[in-house]
Short mmCIF file of C-alpha atoms in Angstrom, two decimals:
data_model
loop_
_atom_site.label_atom_id
_atom_site.label_comp_id
_atom_site.label_asym_id
_atom_site.label_seq_id
_atom_site.Cartn_x
_atom_site.Cartn_y
_atom_site.Cartn_z
CA MET A 1 -70.39 -50.18 4.14
CA TYR A 2 -67.86 -47.99 5.89
CA HIS A 3 -66.31 -48.88 9.22
CA HIS A 4 -64.14 -46.46 11.17
CA VAL A 5 -61.10 -48.01 12.82
CA LYS A 6 -59.94 -45.81 15.70
CA LYS A 7 -56.39 -45.70 14.49
CA LEU A 8 -54.73 -43.33 12.04
CA MET A 9 -53.31 -44.79 8.82
CA PHE A 10 -50.08 -43.00 9.78
CA THR A 11 -49.25 -42.07 13.38
CA VAL A 12 -49.09 -38.28 13.67
CA ARG A 13 -46.58 -36.48 15.86
CA VAL A 14 -46.26 -32.69 16.14
CA ASP A 15 -43.41 -31.41 18.31
CA GLU A 16 -43.83 -27.66 17.78
CA PRO A 17 -47.33 -26.45 16.89
CA ASP A 18 -47.37 -23.74 14.21
CA PRO A 19 -50.81 -22.13 13.71
CA ARG A 20 -49.79 -20.48 10.46
CA PHE A 21 -48.62 -23.80 9.06
CA GLY A 22 -51.85 -25.37 10.33
CA ASN A 23 -53.67 -22.91 8.13
CA MET A 24 -51.57 -24.04 5.14
CA LEU A 25 -52.51 -27.66 5.88
CA LEU A 26 -56.17 -26.82 5.39
CA GLU A 27 -55.44 -26.68 1.66
CA GLN A 28 -55.20 -30.47 1.75
CA PHE A 29 -58.25 -30.78 3.98
CA GLY A 30 -60.87 -28.64 2.26
CA GLY A 31 -59.05 -27.37 -0.83
CA ALA A 32 -59.51 -28.10 -4.52
CA ASN A 33 -56.69 -30.67 -4.57
CA GLY A 34 -57.26 -31.95 -1.04
CA GLU A 35 -58.15 -35.31 0.41
CA LEU A 36 -61.91 -34.74 0.78
CA ALA A 37 -62.19 -33.76 -2.88
CA ALA A 38 -60.22 -36.86 -3.89
CA ALA A 39 -62.26 -39.16 -1.63
CA MET A 40 -65.56 -37.84 -3.01
CA GLN A 41 -64.38 -37.85 -6.63
CA TYR A 42 -63.12 -41.43 -6.64
CA SER A 43 -65.98 -42.81 -4.55
CA ILE A 44 -68.70 -41.26 -6.73
CA GLN A 45 -66.87 -42.39 -9.86
CA GLY A 46 -66.88 -45.86 -8.30
CA LEU A 47 -70.62 -45.71 -7.64
CA ASN A 48 -71.16 -44.85 -11.32
CA CYS A 49 -68.79 -47.53 -12.63
CA ASP A 50 -70.25 -50.62 -14.35
CA ASP A 51 -66.85 -52.32 -14.53
CA PRO A 52 -66.62 -54.36 -11.29
CA GLU A 53 -62.83 -54.61 -11.33
CA ARG A 54 -62.15 -50.91 -11.78
CA LYS A 55 -65.03 -50.02 -9.49
CA ASP A 56 -63.17 -51.91 -6.77
CA LEU A 57 -60.04 -49.84 -7.54
CA LEU A 58 -61.96 -46.56 -7.30
CA MET A 59 -63.69 -47.49 -4.05
CA ASP A 60 -60.44 -48.73 -2.49
CA ILE A 61 -58.55 -45.54 -3.26
CA GLY A 62 -61.55 -43.34 -2.44
CA THR A 63 -61.71 -44.95 0.99
CA GLU A 64 -57.97 -44.53 1.52
CA GLU A 65 -58.37 -40.83 0.73
CA LEU A 66 -60.83 -40.58 3.64
CA SER A 67 -58.09 -42.05 5.82
CA HIS A 68 -55.72 -39.42 4.49
CA LEU A 69 -58.31 -36.76 5.33
CA GLU A 70 -58.21 -37.95 8.94
CA VAL A 71 -54.41 -37.75 9.01
CA VAL A 72 -54.37 -34.24 7.52
CA GLY A 73 -57.18 -33.13 9.85
CA THR A 74 -55.30 -34.40 12.88
CA LEU A 75 -52.09 -32.69 11.78
CA ALA A 76 -53.91 -29.42 11.17
CA ARG A 77 -55.79 -29.59 14.51
CA LEU A 78 -52.55 -30.12 16.43
CA HIS A 79 -50.88 -27.19 14.68
CA LEU A 80 -53.92 -24.96 15.17
CA ALA A 81 -54.33 -25.86 18.88
CA PRO A 82 -52.64 -22.64 20.19
CA MET A 83 -55.50 -20.63 18.64
CA LYS A 84 -57.80 -21.98 21.36
CA PHE A 85 -56.06 -20.04 24.12
CA ASP A 86 -53.38 -17.74 22.65
CA ARG A 87 -54.59 -14.29 21.54
CA ASP A 88 -51.65 -13.68 19.17
CA ALA A 89 -52.16 -17.06 17.51
CA ALA A 90 -55.90 -16.43 17.22
CA GLU A 91 -55.36 -13.08 15.52
CA ALA A 92 -53.44 -14.85 12.75
CA ASP A 93 -56.74 -16.27 11.49
CA PRO A 94 -59.94 -15.20 13.26
CA LEU A 95 -62.06 -17.41 11.00
CA ILE A 96 -60.40 -20.52 12.39
CA ALA A 97 -59.97 -19.25 15.94
CA ILE A 98 -63.39 -17.66 16.52
CA ALA A 99 -65.78 -19.32 14.08
CA GLY A 100 -64.09 -22.71 14.18
CA GLY A 101 -62.79 -22.80 17.75
CA GLY A 102 -59.22 -23.46 16.61
CA GLY A 103 -60.14 -26.63 14.78
CA VAL A 104 -60.51 -27.77 11.20
CA ASN A 105 -63.48 -27.14 8.98
CA LEU A 106 -64.31 -27.59 5.33
CA PHE A 107 -62.34 -24.58 4.17
CA ASN A 108 -59.12 -24.19 2.24
CA SER A 109 -56.12 -22.16 3.41
CA GLN A 110 -57.80 -18.94 2.22
CA GLY A 111 -61.06 -19.55 4.06
CA ASN A 112 -63.00 -20.53 0.93
CA ALA A 113 -65.65 -23.16 1.57
CA TRP A 114 -65.28 -26.61 0.07
CA THR A 115 -67.48 -27.14 -2.97
CA ALA A 116 -68.55 -30.09 -5.09
CA ASP A 117 -67.42 -28.04 -8.09
CA TYR A 118 -63.96 -29.37 -7.25
CA LEU A 119 -65.01 -32.86 -8.41
CA LYS A 120 -64.32 -34.08 -11.94
CA ILE A 121 -66.85 -36.81 -12.75
CA THR A 122 -67.96 -37.58 -16.30
CA GLY A 123 -69.22 -41.16 -16.13
CA GLU A 124 -66.73 -42.16 -18.86
CA LEU A 125 -64.24 -44.42 -17.12
CA ASP A 126 -61.19 -43.63 -19.26
CA VAL A 127 -61.82 -39.88 -19.03
CA ASP A 128 -62.31 -40.09 -15.26
CA LEU A 129 -59.11 -42.10 -14.82
CA ARG A 130 -57.17 -39.39 -16.67
CA SER A 131 -58.70 -36.76 -14.36
CA ASN A 132 -57.66 -38.84 -11.37
CA ILE A 133 -54.07 -39.11 -12.57
CA ALA A 134 -53.97 -35.32 -12.91
CA ALA A 135 -55.58 -34.87 -9.48
CA GLU A 136 -52.96 -37.06 -7.81
CA ALA A 137 -50.19 -35.15 -9.59
CA ARG A 138 -51.56 -31.83 -8.30
CA ALA A 139 -51.89 -33.19 -4.77
CA LYS A 140 -48.32 -34.49 -4.89
CA ILE A 141 -47.08 -31.00 -5.73
CA VAL A 142 -49.10 -29.45 -2.88
CA TYR A 143 -47.61 -31.90 -0.39
CA GLU A 144 -44.14 -31.22 -1.73
CA ARG A 145 -44.61 -27.49 -1.16
CA LEU A 146 -45.98 -28.07 2.35
CA ILE A 147 -42.91 -30.16 3.18
CA ASN A 148 -40.65 -27.37 1.93
CA PHE A 149 -42.36 -24.86 4.26
CA CYS A 150 -42.39 -27.15 7.30
CA ASP A 151 -39.81 -27.20 10.12
CA ASP A 152 -41.43 -29.86 12.32
CA ALA A 153 -39.84 -33.31 11.88
CA GLY A 154 -42.92 -35.33 12.86
CA THR A 155 -45.14 -33.34 10.52
CA LYS A 156 -42.71 -33.77 7.65
CA ASP A 157 -42.73 -37.55 8.18
CA ALA A 158 -46.52 -37.64 7.89
CA LEU A 159 -46.52 -35.39 4.84
CA GLN A 160 -43.84 -37.53 3.19
CA PHE A 161 -46.07 -40.58 3.71
CA LEU A 162 -49.09 -38.81 2.22
CA MET A 163 -47.08 -37.47 -0.72
CA THR A 164 -45.76 -40.94 -1.50
CA ARG A 165 -49.26 -42.43 -1.54
CA GLU A 166 -50.26 -39.89 -4.20
CA ILE A 167 -47.65 -41.43 -6.50
CA THR A 168 -48.93 -44.92 -5.62
CA HIS A 169 -52.44 -43.89 -6.65
CA MET A 170 -51.15 -42.33 -9.88
CA LYS A 171 -49.47 -45.62 -10.75
CA ALA A 172 -52.64 -47.58 -10.01
CA PHE A 173 -54.87 -45.27 -12.07
CA ALA A 174 -52.38 -45.25 -14.95
CA ALA A 175 -52.18 -49.06 -14.94
CA ALA A 176 -55.98 -49.31 -14.89
CA LEU A 177 -56.22 -46.94 -17.84
CA GLU A 178 -53.59 -48.87 -19.78
CA SER A 179 -55.33 -52.18 -19.01
CA MET A 180 -58.43 -50.95 -20.83
CA SER A 181 -56.38 -51.21 -24.07
CA LYS A 182 -58.16 -48.17 -25.43
CA PRO A 183 -56.23 -45.93 -27.87
CA ALA A 184 -55.27 -42.69 -26.15
CA PHE A 185 -57.40 -40.36 -28.26
CA THR A 186 -60.53 -42.44 -28.76
CA ILE A 187 -62.60 -40.43 -26.29
CA GLY A 188 -66.30 -41.27 -26.17
CA ARG A 189 -68.07 -42.94 -29.09
CA LEU A 190 -68.26 -40.37 -31.88
CA ALA A 191 -65.24 -40.22 -34.19
CA PRO A 192 -63.58 -36.82 -34.80
CA THR A 193 -63.66 -35.19 -38.22
CA PRO A 194 -60.90 -36.73 -40.38
CA GLY A 195 -58.18 -34.30 -41.42
CA LEU A 196 -59.34 -31.58 -39.05
CA VAL A 197 -58.30 -33.65 -36.04
CA ASN A 198 -54.64 -33.50 -37.14
CA GLN A 199 -54.54 -29.79 -37.96
CA PHE A 200 -52.58 -27.63 -35.52
CA PHE A 201 -53.72 -24.01 -35.77
CA ASN A 202 -50.88 -21.53 -35.35
CA ASP A 203 -53.06 -19.16 -33.31
CA SER A 204 -50.17 -17.35 -31.63
CA THR A 205 -48.38 -16.45 -34.80
CA GLY A 206 -45.18 -14.47 -34.51
CA SER A 207 -43.16 -13.19 -37.41
CA GLY A 208 -41.99 -9.72 -38.34
CA ASP A 209 -44.49 -7.22 -37.00
CA ARG A 210 -46.54 -9.98 -35.39
CA GLY A 211 -44.18 -10.48 -32.45
CA GLU A 212 -42.03 -13.36 -31.29
CA ILE A 213 -41.03 -16.27 -33.47
CA ASP A 214 -43.17 -19.42 -33.57
CA THR A 215 -41.70 -22.60 -32.16
CA ARG A 216 -42.07 -26.13 -33.51
CA GLY A 217 -41.96 -29.46 -31.75
CA PRO A 218 -43.63 -32.89 -31.64
CA TRP A 219 -46.85 -31.16 -30.58
CA ASN A 220 -47.22 -29.45 -33.97
CA GLU A 221 -44.96 -31.23 -36.48
CA GLY A 222 -44.05 -34.74 -37.51
CA GLY A 223 -46.35 -37.74 -37.57
CA ASP A 224 -49.86 -36.86 -38.76
CA TRP A 225 -49.63 -33.18 -37.82
CA GLU A 226 -50.48 -30.51 -40.37
CA PHE A 227 -49.26 -27.07 -39.30
CA MET A 228 -51.89 -24.51 -40.33
CA LYS A 229 -52.04 -20.75 -40.43
CA SER A 230 -54.26 -19.11 -37.85
CA PRO A 231 -57.83 -19.03 -39.22
CA ALA A 232 -57.96 -15.32 -38.36
CA ILE A 233 -54.81 -14.51 -40.34
CA GLN A 234 -55.88 -16.78 -43.18
CA ALA A 235 -59.12 -14.79 -43.34
CA ASP A 236 -57.07 -11.61 -43.76
CA VAL A 237 -55.00 -13.26 -46.49
CA ASP A 238 -58.14 -14.45 -48.30
CA THR A 239 -59.63 -10.96 -48.11
CA LEU A 240 -56.48 -9.41 -49.53
CA THR A 241 -56.32 -12.03 -52.26
CA GLU A 242 -59.93 -11.36 -53.26
CA ALA A 243 -59.24 -7.64 -53.34
CA SER A 244 -56.16 -8.21 -55.48
CA VAL A 245 -58.12 -10.33 -57.96
CA GLU A 246 -60.85 -7.73 -58.24
CA SER A 247 -58.36 -4.92 -58.90
CA SER A 248 -56.29 -4.59 -62.05
CA PRO A 249 -52.71 -4.17 -60.82
CA ALA A 250 -49.92 -3.05 -63.04
CA GLU A 251 -47.75 -5.74 -64.52
CA ALA A 252 -44.75 -6.87 -62.46
CA VAL A 253 -41.47 -5.12 -63.08
CA GLU A 254 -39.55 -6.90 -65.81
CA GLY A 255 -36.82 -9.20 -64.50
CA LEU A 256 -38.39 -10.06 -61.11
CA GLN A 257 -39.06 -13.66 -62.15
CA GLU A 258 -35.41 -14.13 -63.13
CA LEU A 259 -34.31 -12.53 -59.85
CA LEU A 260 -36.52 -14.89 -57.84
CA VAL A 261 -35.14 -17.93 -59.65
CA ASP A 262 -31.58 -16.65 -59.07
CA GLU A 263 -32.28 -16.22 -55.33
CA LEU A 264 -33.72 -19.72 -55.10
CA ARG A 265 -30.66 -21.24 -56.78
CA ASP A 266 -28.42 -19.38 -54.35
CA ILE A 267 -30.44 -20.61 -51.36
CA LEU A 268 -30.48 -24.17 -52.71
CA HIS A 269 -26.69 -24.28 -52.83
CA ALA A 270 -26.49 -22.70 -49.37
CA GLU A 271 -28.81 -25.33 -47.87
CA LYS A 272 -26.94 -28.18 -49.50
CA GLN A 273 -23.71 -26.94 -47.96
CA LEU A 274 -25.39 -26.90 -44.57
CA THR A 275 -26.44 -30.55 -44.83
CA LYS A 276 -22.70 -31.30 -44.84
CA ALA A 277 -21.74 -28.74 -42.17
CA LEU A 278 -24.45 -29.41 -39.57
CA PRO A 279 -23.37 -33.01 -38.77
CA LEU A 280 -19.84 -31.69 -38.11
CA MET A 281 -21.22 -28.95 -35.87
CA ALA A 282 -23.34 -31.48 -33.97
CA GLU A 283 -20.27 -33.66 -33.47
CA ALA A 284 -18.26 -30.66 -32.23
CA ALA A 285 -20.93 -29.53 -29.74
CA ARG A 286 -20.05 -30.38 -26.13
CA PHE A 287 -23.49 -29.89 -24.56
CA ASP A 288 -26.37 -32.24 -25.38
CA GLN A 289 -28.90 -29.45 -25.86
CA LEU A 290 -26.81 -27.78 -28.56
CA ARG A 291 -26.01 -31.05 -30.29
CA GLU A 292 -29.70 -31.97 -30.40
CA LEU A 293 -30.51 -28.52 -31.79
CA PHE A 294 -28.05 -28.99 -34.66
CA GLU A 295 -29.44 -32.47 -35.36
CA GLN A 296 -32.98 -31.13 -35.38
CA HIS A 297 -32.04 -28.31 -37.74
CA LEU A 298 -30.40 -30.79 -40.11
CA VAL A 299 -33.79 -32.49 -40.50
CA GLU A 300 -35.39 -29.08 -41.11
CA THR A 301 -32.70 -28.18 -43.67
CA GLU A 302 -33.36 -31.36 -45.64
CA ALA A 303 -37.07 -30.49 -45.68
CA GLN A 304 -36.22 -26.96 -46.80
CA ILE A 305 -34.31 -28.32 -49.79
CA GLU A 306 -37.40 -30.28 -50.78
CA ARG A 307 -39.48 -27.09 -50.53
CA ILE A 308 -37.05 -25.18 -52.76
CA ASN A 309 -37.25 -27.97 -55.35
CA GLU A 310 -41.03 -27.72 -55.13
CA CYS A 311 -40.76 -23.95 -55.69
CA PHE A 312 -38.79 -24.57 -58.89
CA SER A 313 -41.45 -27.02 -60.04
CA LEU A 314 -44.23 -24.50 -59.37
CA LEU A 315 -42.31 -21.87 -61.33
CA GLY A 316 -41.64 -24.26 -64.21
CA GLU A 317 -37.88 -23.93 -63.74
CA THR A 318 -35.07 -26.46 -63.43
CA ALA A 319 -34.01 -27.12 -59.84
CA ARG A 320 -30.37 -26.17 -60.32
CA ALA A 321 -28.11 -24.66 -57.65
CA LYS A 322 -25.58 -21.91 -58.25
CA PRO A 323 -22.48 -21.45 -56.04
CA CYS A 324 -23.36 -19.44 -52.95
CA LYS A 325 -20.09 -17.71 -52.08
CA GLY A 326 -21.57 -16.13 -48.95
CA MET A 327 -22.46 -19.48 -47.39
CA MET A 328 -19.16 -20.98 -48.51
CA GLY A 329 -17.37 -18.29 -46.51
CA LEU A 330 -19.59 -18.80 -43.45
CA VAL A 331 -19.06 -22.57 -43.53
CA GLU A 332 -15.29 -22.08 -43.80
CA GLU A 333 -15.40 -19.68 -40.87
CA GLY A 334 -17.43 -22.23 -38.90
CA GLN A 335 -14.76 -24.86 -39.54
CA GLU A 336 -12.13 -22.50 -38.10
CA VAL A 337 -14.31 -21.98 -35.01
CA MET A 338 -14.58 -25.74 -34.51
CA THR A 339 -10.82 -26.19 -34.87
CA LYS A 340 -10.05 -23.46 -32.33
CA GLY A 341 -12.76 -24.79 -30.05
CA GLU A 342 -10.87 -28.03 -29.53
CA LYS A 343 -8.52 -26.12 -27.20
CA LYS A 344 -11.23 -24.23 -25.30
CA GLU A 345 -13.38 -25.03 -22.26
CA ASP A 346 -16.74 -26.64 -23.02
CA ALA A 347 -18.95 -23.58 -22.52
CA ALA A 348 -16.61 -21.22 -24.38
CA ALA A 349 -16.25 -23.62 -27.31
CA ASP A 350 -19.99 -24.06 -27.67
CA LEU A 351 -20.67 -20.34 -27.36
CA ALA A 352 -18.26 -19.72 -30.23
CA LEU A 353 -20.01 -22.45 -32.20
CA ILE A 354 -23.38 -20.81 -31.55
CA GLY A 355 -21.99 -17.50 -32.83
CA ALA A 356 -20.95 -19.16 -36.09
CA ALA A 357 -24.32 -20.89 -36.39
CA GLN A 358 -26.25 -17.67 -35.82
CA ARG A 359 -24.31 -15.89 -38.54
CA VAL A 360 -25.46 -18.67 -40.85
CA GLU A 361 -29.06 -18.31 -39.67
CA HIS A 362 -29.07 -14.55 -40.23
CA TYR A 363 -27.69 -15.06 -43.74
CA GLU A 364 -30.44 -17.58 -44.50
CA ILE A 365 -33.12 -15.37 -42.99
CA SER A 366 -32.14 -12.52 -45.31
CA GLY A 367 -32.14 -14.85 -48.33
CA TYR A 368 -35.54 -16.36 -47.57
CA THR A 369 -37.02 -12.94 -46.80
CA THR A 370 -35.91 -11.57 -50.17
CA ALA A 371 -37.16 -14.62 -52.08
CA ARG A 372 -40.51 -14.65 -50.26
CA ASN A 373 -41.07 -10.94 -50.94
CA LEU A 374 -40.31 -11.45 -54.62
CA ALA A 375 -42.71 -14.39 -54.80
CA SER A 376 -45.42 -12.33 -53.10
CA GLN A 377 -44.89 -9.44 -55.52
CA LEU A 378 -45.18 -11.85 -58.45
CA ARG A 379 -48.39 -13.34 -56.95
CA HIS A 380 -46.85 -16.80 -56.63
CA SER A 381 -48.82 -17.51 -53.44
CA ALA A 382 -47.87 -21.21 -53.23
CA VAL A 383 -44.17 -20.38 -53.59
CA SER A 384 -44.49 -17.59 -51.03
CA ALA A 385 -46.15 -19.96 -48.56
CA LEU A 386 -43.35 -22.54 -48.93
CA LEU A 387 -40.67 -19.90 -48.44
CA SER A 388 -42.50 -18.43 -45.44
CA GLN A 389 -42.49 -21.86 -43.79
CA SER A 390 -38.73 -22.21 -44.23
CA LEU A 391 -38.18 -18.62 -43.10
CA ALA A 392 -40.12 -19.31 -39.89
CA GLU A 393 -37.93 -22.36 -39.22
CA GLU A 394 -34.75 -20.32 -39.67
CA GLU A 395 -36.04 -17.58 -37.35
CA ASN A 396 -37.04 -20.20 -34.80
CA ALA A 397 -33.61 -21.85 -34.99
CA ASP A 398 -32.00 -18.48 -34.29
CA GLN A 399 -34.20 -18.00 -31.23
CA LEU A 400 -33.40 -21.49 -29.95
CA LEU A 401 -29.69 -20.80 -30.35
CA ASN A 402 -30.21 -17.65 -28.26
CA GLN A 403 -31.82 -19.73 -25.52
CA VAL A 404 -28.98 -22.25 -25.47
CA ALA A 405 -26.43 -19.42 -25.41
CA ARG A 406 -28.08 -17.90 -22.34
CA SER A 407 -27.93 -21.25 -20.57
CA LEU A 408 -24.27 -21.69 -21.45
CA MET A 409 -23.42 -18.21 -20.21
CA SER A 410 -24.93 -19.15 -16.86
CA VAL A 411 -22.88 -22.34 -16.86
CA ALA A 412 -19.73 -20.41 -17.69
CA ARG A 413 -20.21 -18.34 -14.53
CA MET A 414 -20.38 -21.51 -12.40
CA PRO A 415 -17.43 -23.71 -13.38
CA ALA A 416 -17.56 -25.66 -10.12
CA ALA A 417 -21.16 -26.61 -10.74
CA VAL A 418 -20.32 -27.74 -14.27
CA GLU A 419 -17.49 -29.96 -13.04
CA GLN A 420 -19.75 -31.51 -10.42
CA THR A 421 -22.53 -32.16 -12.95
CA THR A 422 -20.05 -33.70 -15.40
CA ALA A 423 -18.68 -35.96 -12.70
CA GLU A 424 -22.19 -37.10 -11.73
CA GLU A 425 -23.09 -37.85 -15.36
CA ALA A 426 -19.92 -39.87 -15.75
#
C-alpha cells in the first residue's frame, strides 16, 4: 500500500519565482521523460514481475519517482505562482494561468497532455531494465539542461538532487540487469538466424557518385561482423551481372590481364612499405587521435596485403611485388616531414604529418581505382570486390585524416587552451 508522508524528499526553496522557468519544469512533471512517466513505468513493470527480488527494486524506485514528482510539482507551482495575480505573467502561458489557475497539471512544457504511450513496458524483465536505464539517462539530461537555464540557487539545489538520483537509479537498474547473468543479445526465447545476425548491411553506401565515404568501426568490423553490401545495391549488381551473362560482349582488349597483374604487384610493394612506415608515423604523432588513426590504418594495411595475395590466387598468378618507386618517394618525403617536425609545435608537426599521410592515401586510392576498374572490365568480380573493399578503406582513412586536421587547426588557433589541457593531462 502507499502512504503519503507530509514531507518532501528534498526541501524546496524558491527565492525568485520565474513563471517561464516554471513552464520548463513541467517537462519533468508531465513530459515523456518526466517523473510521472518513470513512476508509472517502473511500478507497472513491478506489478508484472515474477522475480520477487527485482520486483522489490522496481517498486522501490517507482515509489521514489512519485516522491520526485511531488518535488518537481512543488518547484513548478512556486515558480508559476505569479500567474495567479500578475497579468503579464499570465499572458506568458494562458493554458497554465487560465485553465490551470497558475498551478501544475499533467502537461509537458508545450501544453501536450501526458499519455500512457510514454511508458515502455514489455513484460520481459531484461528488456524492461534496459528501457529503464535509457529512461534515467534521458531524464538526467533534461535535469542538466534545466539547471543550465536556471538562475535561482534554491531551485538549482533541488534539481541537482533530482539529477543525481537519476544516476543512482541507472546504477541500480544496470546492476540488476548484470545480476541476471544473461548474455547481452539473448533477447526473448527464439534464437536469431545464424550468420544473418552478424551481417552489417552497408545501407548508406558512399563511394564515387554515391556520396560520402563509408566509415568503419567496432560496430561493423572485427569480431563476428561481416560487412555486407546494401541489399538494394547488390540487387542492381546482380541485375547487371545477369544482363552481362545474357549478352555476348566482345573479348577484352589484349594485355589487360597483364596490366592488372602489374598494378597489383605495384600496390603490393606499396602496402608492404607502409607496414614499415606507419609505426614510425604513429610514434611521431603528438596527438592521441592521430596516433590511434595510424595504428588503426596499419591493421587495415595488413589486411589489404592479404586481399592482394588473394587476388593473385584468384587470377592464378604468383603473389610477387615489384618496386613501387612512387611510394618509395612518398615514404622518403614522409621521413623528412617527421625529422623536421621534431622542431615544430605539436599541432604544426602533426598537420605536416597528416599532409604526408594524405599524399600517400591519394596515391593508393588512384592505384586501387585503376586495378578495380581493370578487374571489372575483365569480369573478375571476386577480385573487383576485394579491391573495392580496400579502396573504401583508403578513402575512409583520407576522410578521417581530414577530420583530425580540422580539429588540429582549431587547436592551433588556441595555444593557451592546448597548454592548459596538456598541463591537466600531465
